[in-house]
Short mmCIF file of C-alpha atoms and ligand atoms in Angstrom, two decimals:
data_model
loop_
_atom_site.label_atom_id
_atom_site.label_comp_id
_atom_site.label_asym_id
_atom_site.label_seq_id
_atom_site.Cartn_x
_atom_site.Cartn_y
_atom_site.Cartn_z
CA MET A 610 6.42 -9.14 -30.41
CA HIS A 611 10.15 -9.64 -29.87
CA ASN A 612 10.70 -12.43 -27.34
CA THR A 613 13.33 -14.49 -29.12
CA GLN A 614 16.68 -13.89 -30.82
CA THR A 615 18.65 -10.69 -30.16
CA PRO A 616 17.18 -8.27 -27.64
CA ARG A 617 15.67 -5.02 -28.90
CA CYS A 618 17.39 -2.06 -27.25
CA ALA A 619 15.95 1.35 -26.49
CA GLY A 620 16.42 3.98 -23.79
CA VAL A 621 16.35 7.61 -22.86
CA ILE A 622 19.05 10.19 -23.43
CA GLY A 623 19.52 13.39 -21.43
CA TRP A 624 21.98 15.34 -19.26
CA PRO A 625 21.61 14.69 -16.39
CA ILE A 626 19.45 11.61 -16.69
CA ALA A 627 19.29 9.94 -13.26
CA HIS A 628 15.93 11.61 -12.45
CA SER A 629 14.15 10.13 -15.48
CA ARG A 630 11.14 7.94 -14.73
CA SER A 631 11.14 6.47 -18.24
CA PRO A 632 13.22 3.36 -17.32
CA ARG A 633 10.58 2.45 -14.70
CA ILE A 634 7.78 2.83 -17.23
CA HIS A 635 9.36 0.86 -20.05
CA GLY A 636 10.90 -1.68 -17.67
CA TYR A 637 7.42 -2.40 -16.34
CA TRP A 638 5.99 -2.99 -19.82
CA LEU A 639 8.98 -5.11 -20.93
CA GLU A 640 8.35 -7.40 -17.95
CA GLN A 641 4.58 -7.37 -18.38
CA HIS A 642 4.79 -8.41 -22.03
CA ASN A 643 7.75 -10.74 -21.52
CA ILE A 644 9.70 -9.00 -24.26
CA ASN A 645 13.34 -9.75 -24.92
CA GLY A 646 14.40 -6.13 -24.77
CA THR A 647 16.22 -3.52 -22.73
CA TYR A 648 15.55 0.11 -21.87
CA GLU A 649 18.32 2.10 -20.26
CA ALA A 650 19.09 5.68 -19.31
CA VAL A 651 22.13 7.11 -21.08
CA ALA A 652 23.73 10.37 -19.96
CA ILE A 653 24.96 12.33 -22.96
CA GLU A 654 26.76 15.66 -22.61
CA PRO A 655 25.43 18.32 -24.99
CA ASN A 656 28.76 18.48 -26.87
CA HIS A 657 28.72 14.75 -27.51
CA LEU A 658 25.15 14.44 -28.77
CA GLU A 659 25.86 13.72 -32.44
CA ALA A 660 28.64 11.19 -31.80
CA GLU A 661 26.73 9.38 -29.04
CA VAL A 662 23.51 9.14 -31.06
CA ALA A 663 25.53 7.71 -33.97
CA ARG A 664 27.02 5.18 -31.56
CA LEU A 665 23.60 4.07 -30.27
CA VAL A 666 22.27 3.70 -33.81
CA ALA A 667 25.39 1.79 -34.92
CA SER A 668 24.98 -0.57 -31.99
CA GLY A 669 21.52 -1.52 -33.25
CA TRP A 670 19.19 0.45 -31.00
CA ALA A 671 15.55 0.52 -32.10
CA GLY A 672 15.19 4.10 -30.89
CA PHE A 673 15.15 6.26 -27.79
CA ASN A 674 13.39 8.91 -25.78
CA VAL A 675 14.95 12.33 -25.59
CA THR A 676 14.80 14.60 -22.57
CA VAL A 677 16.37 17.89 -21.49
CA PRO A 678 18.56 19.47 -22.77
CA HIS A 679 18.47 17.61 -26.11
CA LYS A 680 14.81 17.87 -27.18
CA GLU A 681 15.44 20.67 -29.69
CA ASN A 682 19.06 19.95 -30.63
CA ILE A 683 18.29 16.38 -31.60
CA MET A 684 16.08 17.65 -34.44
CA LYS A 685 18.96 18.54 -36.73
CA LEU A 686 20.26 14.96 -36.51
CA LEU A 687 16.98 13.43 -37.70
CA HIS A 688 15.89 12.65 -41.25
CA THR A 689 12.10 12.94 -40.83
CA LEU A 690 9.90 14.77 -38.33
CA SER A 691 6.25 14.15 -37.52
CA ASP A 692 3.76 17.00 -37.80
CA ASP A 693 3.46 17.10 -34.01
CA ALA A 694 7.24 17.37 -33.58
CA ARG A 695 7.27 20.25 -36.03
CA MET A 696 4.35 22.03 -34.34
CA ILE A 697 5.71 21.52 -30.85
CA GLY A 698 9.25 22.35 -31.95
CA ALA A 699 10.79 19.51 -29.96
CA VAL A 700 11.30 15.76 -30.22
CA ASN A 701 10.92 13.37 -27.29
CA THR A 702 10.88 10.07 -29.19
CA VAL A 703 13.17 8.81 -31.97
CA VAL A 704 12.63 5.67 -34.02
CA VAL A 705 15.40 4.08 -36.10
CA GLN A 706 13.64 3.08 -39.30
CA PRO A 707 14.38 -0.17 -41.16
CA ASP A 708 16.53 1.76 -43.67
CA GLY A 709 18.59 3.26 -40.82
CA THR A 710 17.13 6.76 -41.05
CA LEU A 711 15.91 8.51 -37.90
CA TYR A 712 12.28 9.54 -37.41
CA GLY A 713 11.47 12.08 -34.70
CA HIS A 714 8.12 12.47 -33.02
CA ASN A 715 6.75 14.35 -30.04
CA THR A 716 4.34 12.10 -28.15
CA ASP A 717 3.13 14.65 -25.57
CA ALA A 718 -0.02 15.65 -27.49
CA PHE A 719 -0.84 11.96 -27.95
CA GLY A 720 -0.25 11.44 -24.21
CA PHE A 721 -2.51 14.35 -23.30
CA THR A 722 -5.36 13.14 -25.52
CA GLU A 723 -5.09 9.47 -24.59
CA ASN A 724 -4.93 10.27 -20.90
CA LEU A 725 -8.05 12.44 -21.04
CA ARG A 726 -9.83 9.66 -22.93
CA GLU A 727 -9.02 7.31 -20.04
CA ALA A 728 -9.30 9.68 -17.06
CA ALA A 729 -12.30 11.77 -18.16
CA PRO A 730 -14.12 9.86 -20.92
CA GLN A 731 -17.27 11.93 -20.40
CA HIS A 732 -15.45 15.21 -21.05
CA ASP A 733 -15.95 16.50 -24.59
CA LEU A 734 -13.08 18.94 -25.25
CA SER A 735 -14.84 20.37 -28.30
CA ALA A 736 -17.90 21.37 -26.24
CA GLY A 737 -16.42 24.67 -25.07
CA PRO A 738 -13.43 26.97 -24.66
CA ALA A 739 -10.17 26.00 -22.98
CA LEU A 740 -7.74 28.08 -20.94
CA VAL A 741 -4.06 27.10 -21.03
CA LEU A 742 -1.73 28.43 -18.35
CA GLY A 743 1.89 28.66 -19.52
CA ALA A 744 3.68 28.98 -22.84
CA GLY A 745 6.63 26.57 -22.66
CA GLY A 746 7.15 23.26 -24.43
CA ALA A 747 4.36 21.53 -22.50
CA ALA A 748 1.91 24.28 -23.49
CA ARG A 749 2.80 23.72 -27.16
CA ALA A 750 1.96 20.04 -26.82
CA VAL A 751 -1.32 20.75 -25.02
CA LEU A 752 -2.27 23.33 -27.64
CA THR A 753 -1.56 20.84 -30.42
CA ALA A 754 -3.86 18.33 -28.75
CA LEU A 755 -6.62 20.85 -28.01
CA ILE A 756 -6.65 22.06 -31.61
CA ALA A 757 -6.75 18.49 -32.93
CA ALA A 758 -9.67 17.78 -30.58
CA GLY A 759 -11.66 20.64 -32.09
CA VAL A 760 -11.70 23.06 -29.15
CA PRO A 761 -13.39 26.15 -30.61
CA ASP A 762 -11.70 28.90 -28.57
CA ILE A 763 -8.41 28.61 -26.75
CA TYR A 764 -7.24 31.23 -24.25
CA ILE A 765 -3.51 31.30 -23.48
CA THR A 766 -1.97 33.14 -20.58
CA ASN A 767 1.61 33.28 -19.38
CA ARG A 768 3.68 35.24 -16.88
CA THR A 769 5.83 36.42 -19.81
CA HIS A 770 3.17 37.79 -22.13
CA ALA A 771 5.44 37.98 -25.21
CA ARG A 772 6.08 34.24 -25.01
CA ALA A 773 2.32 33.53 -25.09
CA GLN A 774 2.00 35.82 -28.12
CA LEU A 775 4.78 33.95 -29.94
CA LEU A 776 3.13 30.65 -29.11
CA ALA A 777 -0.26 31.81 -30.38
CA ALA A 778 1.32 33.17 -33.58
CA ASP A 779 2.79 29.73 -34.32
CA PHE A 780 -0.65 28.10 -34.13
CA VAL A 781 -2.74 30.85 -35.68
CA ASP A 782 -3.28 29.08 -39.02
CA GLY A 783 -5.23 26.26 -37.40
CA PRO A 784 -9.00 25.92 -37.07
CA ALA A 785 -9.17 27.11 -33.43
CA ARG A 786 -9.55 30.73 -32.39
CA LEU A 787 -6.62 31.66 -30.15
CA HIS A 788 -6.75 34.49 -27.63
CA VAL A 789 -3.82 35.69 -25.54
CA VAL A 790 -4.89 36.89 -22.11
CA PRO A 791 -2.65 38.97 -19.80
CA TRP A 792 -1.44 36.92 -16.82
CA ASP A 793 -2.87 39.34 -14.23
CA VAL A 794 -6.44 38.99 -15.57
CA ARG A 795 -6.31 35.21 -16.09
CA THR A 796 -9.15 34.46 -13.71
CA LYS A 797 -11.56 36.46 -15.93
CA ALA A 798 -10.96 33.95 -18.74
CA LEU A 799 -12.48 31.23 -16.54
CA LYS A 800 -15.97 32.57 -17.24
CA GLY A 801 -17.61 30.09 -19.63
CA CYS A 802 -14.44 27.98 -19.75
CA HIS A 803 -14.93 24.23 -20.29
CA THR A 804 -11.35 23.01 -19.76
CA LEU A 805 -8.48 24.47 -17.73
CA VAL A 806 -4.95 23.10 -18.18
CA ASN A 807 -1.97 24.16 -16.07
CA THR A 808 1.27 23.64 -17.99
CA THR A 809 3.39 25.91 -15.79
CA SER A 810 5.68 24.49 -13.15
CA LEU A 811 3.74 26.30 -10.41
CA GLY A 812 2.41 23.88 -7.81
CA MET A 813 5.33 21.51 -8.29
CA LYS A 814 7.21 20.38 -5.19
CA GLY A 815 9.60 23.17 -4.22
CA GLN A 816 7.82 25.80 -6.36
CA ASP A 817 5.24 28.42 -5.42
CA ALA A 818 1.59 27.41 -5.65
CA LEU A 819 -0.34 28.63 -8.66
CA ASP A 820 -2.53 31.58 -7.76
CA MET A 821 -5.70 30.73 -9.68
CA PRO A 822 -8.96 31.27 -7.77
CA LEU A 823 -11.66 29.09 -9.30
CA ASP A 824 -14.80 30.84 -8.09
CA LYS A 825 -15.60 32.20 -11.60
CA ALA A 826 -15.35 28.73 -13.17
CA PRO A 827 -18.48 26.93 -14.47
CA SER A 828 -19.45 23.99 -12.30
CA ASP A 829 -18.61 21.41 -15.00
CA MET A 830 -15.19 22.83 -15.96
CA LEU A 831 -12.50 20.14 -16.05
CA VAL A 832 -9.24 21.04 -14.32
CA HIS A 833 -6.14 19.27 -15.61
CA ASP A 834 -2.78 19.92 -13.97
CA ILE A 835 0.16 18.39 -15.79
CA VAL A 836 2.35 18.72 -12.69
CA TYR A 837 2.57 15.25 -11.10
CA ALA A 838 4.82 15.81 -8.08
CA PRO A 839 2.79 16.16 -5.97
CA LEU A 840 -0.08 14.35 -7.65
CA MET A 841 -2.69 16.50 -5.91
CA THR A 842 -1.42 20.01 -6.54
CA PRO A 843 -2.93 23.00 -4.72
CA LEU A 844 -4.85 23.76 -7.95
CA LEU A 845 -6.40 20.28 -8.01
CA GLU A 846 -7.16 20.49 -4.28
CA ALA A 847 -9.01 23.76 -4.89
CA ALA A 848 -10.88 22.27 -7.86
CA THR A 849 -11.91 19.23 -5.84
CA ALA A 850 -13.10 21.47 -3.01
CA ARG A 851 -15.32 23.28 -5.55
CA GLY A 852 -16.66 19.96 -6.87
CA LEU A 853 -15.02 20.33 -10.29
CA PRO A 854 -13.81 17.27 -12.21
CA THR A 855 -10.01 16.93 -12.12
CA VAL A 856 -7.25 15.09 -13.96
CA THR A 857 -3.80 14.62 -12.41
CA GLY A 858 -0.52 14.94 -14.31
CA ILE A 859 0.85 11.41 -14.08
CA GLY A 860 -1.41 10.02 -16.82
CA MET A 861 -0.03 12.26 -19.55
CA LEU A 862 3.51 11.15 -18.68
CA LEU A 863 2.54 7.48 -18.81
CA HIS A 864 0.38 7.66 -21.91
CA GLN A 865 2.96 9.62 -23.91
CA ALA A 866 5.42 6.76 -23.31
CA ARG A 867 3.12 4.20 -24.96
CA TRP A 868 3.81 5.44 -28.48
CA GLY A 869 7.58 4.88 -28.31
CA PHE A 870 7.22 1.48 -26.67
CA SER A 871 4.92 0.39 -29.47
CA ALA A 872 7.29 1.67 -32.17
CA TRP A 873 10.37 -0.06 -30.68
CA PHE A 874 8.95 -3.25 -29.23
CA GLY A 875 5.86 -3.90 -31.36
CA VAL A 876 3.22 -3.90 -28.61
CA MET A 877 0.95 -0.97 -27.70
CA PRO A 878 1.02 -1.18 -23.88
CA GLU A 879 -1.66 -0.07 -21.44
CA VAL A 880 -1.48 2.18 -18.40
CA ASP A 881 -2.66 0.41 -15.25
CA ASP A 882 -2.67 1.04 -11.51
CA ALA A 883 0.44 -1.03 -10.83
CA LEU A 884 2.37 1.12 -13.29
CA ARG A 885 1.08 4.30 -11.67
CA VAL A 886 2.21 3.04 -8.25
CA ARG A 887 5.62 2.04 -9.56
CA VAL A 888 6.28 5.32 -11.28
CA LEU A 889 5.09 7.46 -8.37
CA ALA A 890 7.14 5.54 -5.78
CA PRO A 891 9.96 7.67 -4.31
P1 ATR B 1286 8.10 23.14 -20.15
O1 ATR B 1286 8.88 22.80 -21.38
O2 ATR B 1286 7.98 22.03 -19.15
O3 ATR B 1286 6.77 23.74 -20.49
P2 ATR B 1286 9.33 25.73 -19.67
O4 ATR B 1286 9.52 25.96 -21.12
O5 ATR B 1286 10.45 26.05 -18.73
O6 ATR B 1286 8.97 24.20 -19.35
O7 ATR B 1286 8.00 26.50 -19.22
C1 ATR B 1286 7.65 26.67 -17.89
C2 ATR B 1286 6.36 27.48 -17.81
O8 ATR B 1286 6.09 27.73 -16.43
C3 ATR B 1286 6.42 28.81 -18.51
O9 ATR B 1286 5.15 29.13 -19.02
C4 ATR B 1286 6.81 29.75 -17.36
O10 ATR B 1286 6.46 31.09 -17.54
P3 ATR B 1286 7.51 32.11 -18.27
O11 ATR B 1286 7.40 31.84 -19.74
O12 ATR B 1286 7.04 33.45 -17.86
O13 ATR B 1286 8.87 31.76 -17.71
C5 ATR B 1286 5.98 29.14 -16.24
N1 ATR B 1286 6.49 29.53 -14.93
C6 ATR B 1286 7.58 29.05 -14.30
N2 ATR B 1286 7.72 29.66 -13.08
C7 ATR B 1286 6.70 30.54 -12.97
C8 ATR B 1286 6.28 31.47 -11.95
N3 ATR B 1286 6.96 31.61 -10.81
N4 ATR B 1286 5.16 32.20 -12.18
C9 ATR B 1286 4.46 32.08 -13.33
N5 ATR B 1286 4.80 31.22 -14.32
C10 ATR B 1286 5.90 30.46 -14.15
#
């Protein structure tokens, strides 16, 4: 733990960056663990990425989170990538190693798995098929986690079918059986499904609701929406009304942050109710 001498510095880079909830998360843990460290949001224009990252590293930063629009572009500035970063095709966490080289990881699959362990400990992902809605970066992370958890069959559906096919092709060498389902017949894939994950932005504040009737779903199917604003999305409301177990989106966001905090500040933090309240506050 670093509570003496020079402060350890970390932060989040993006453009724009004011919306980021990461400073609240890491600020909470820095206080909680009484660590002599800082975590700040730094706005970096896309054209200045290389020079600004070099500046942060030269000034002694321990590492940083990366958000839009830099998650892919940062990769060419890094010396080593984790397997997850490679599979997901994006980096959200960078660690400056003792020799000054930069290690890039994507902590979203870790966040997904850790959150489910906490929020639904009774749910065995490997006990049945999963249906993933969406084929963007978040879907890649969820797929990585589902495959690592031993889900036997994974159904992927996306408004833009070709994008789901590309996603499935990238993961086809793994142990799971992947099936791409046309978006307009997505409800059929609910039959026998054990886990449903929404990774689309539908249901988010200001967006249309997700049209996903749940009447064909088995009564023990877990419904996980990674949208967290609002916390109770229309999908989760519908699942609750049907008596299905649900997991809200905030936990994945909080749990994915733990990995970076541990790498930079030397303590693996926990997610607790006070943190949830702080991060969800307007
Ligand atoms: P992220 O990196 O957060 O996953 P993204 O790459 O922009 O973000 O992906 C957003 C996902 O939400 C995509 O699967 C997108 O579908 P398309 O690939 O067809 O764009 C999905 N999405 C967004 N708006 C949608 C809508 N109105 N109807 C259906 N799907 C939608």
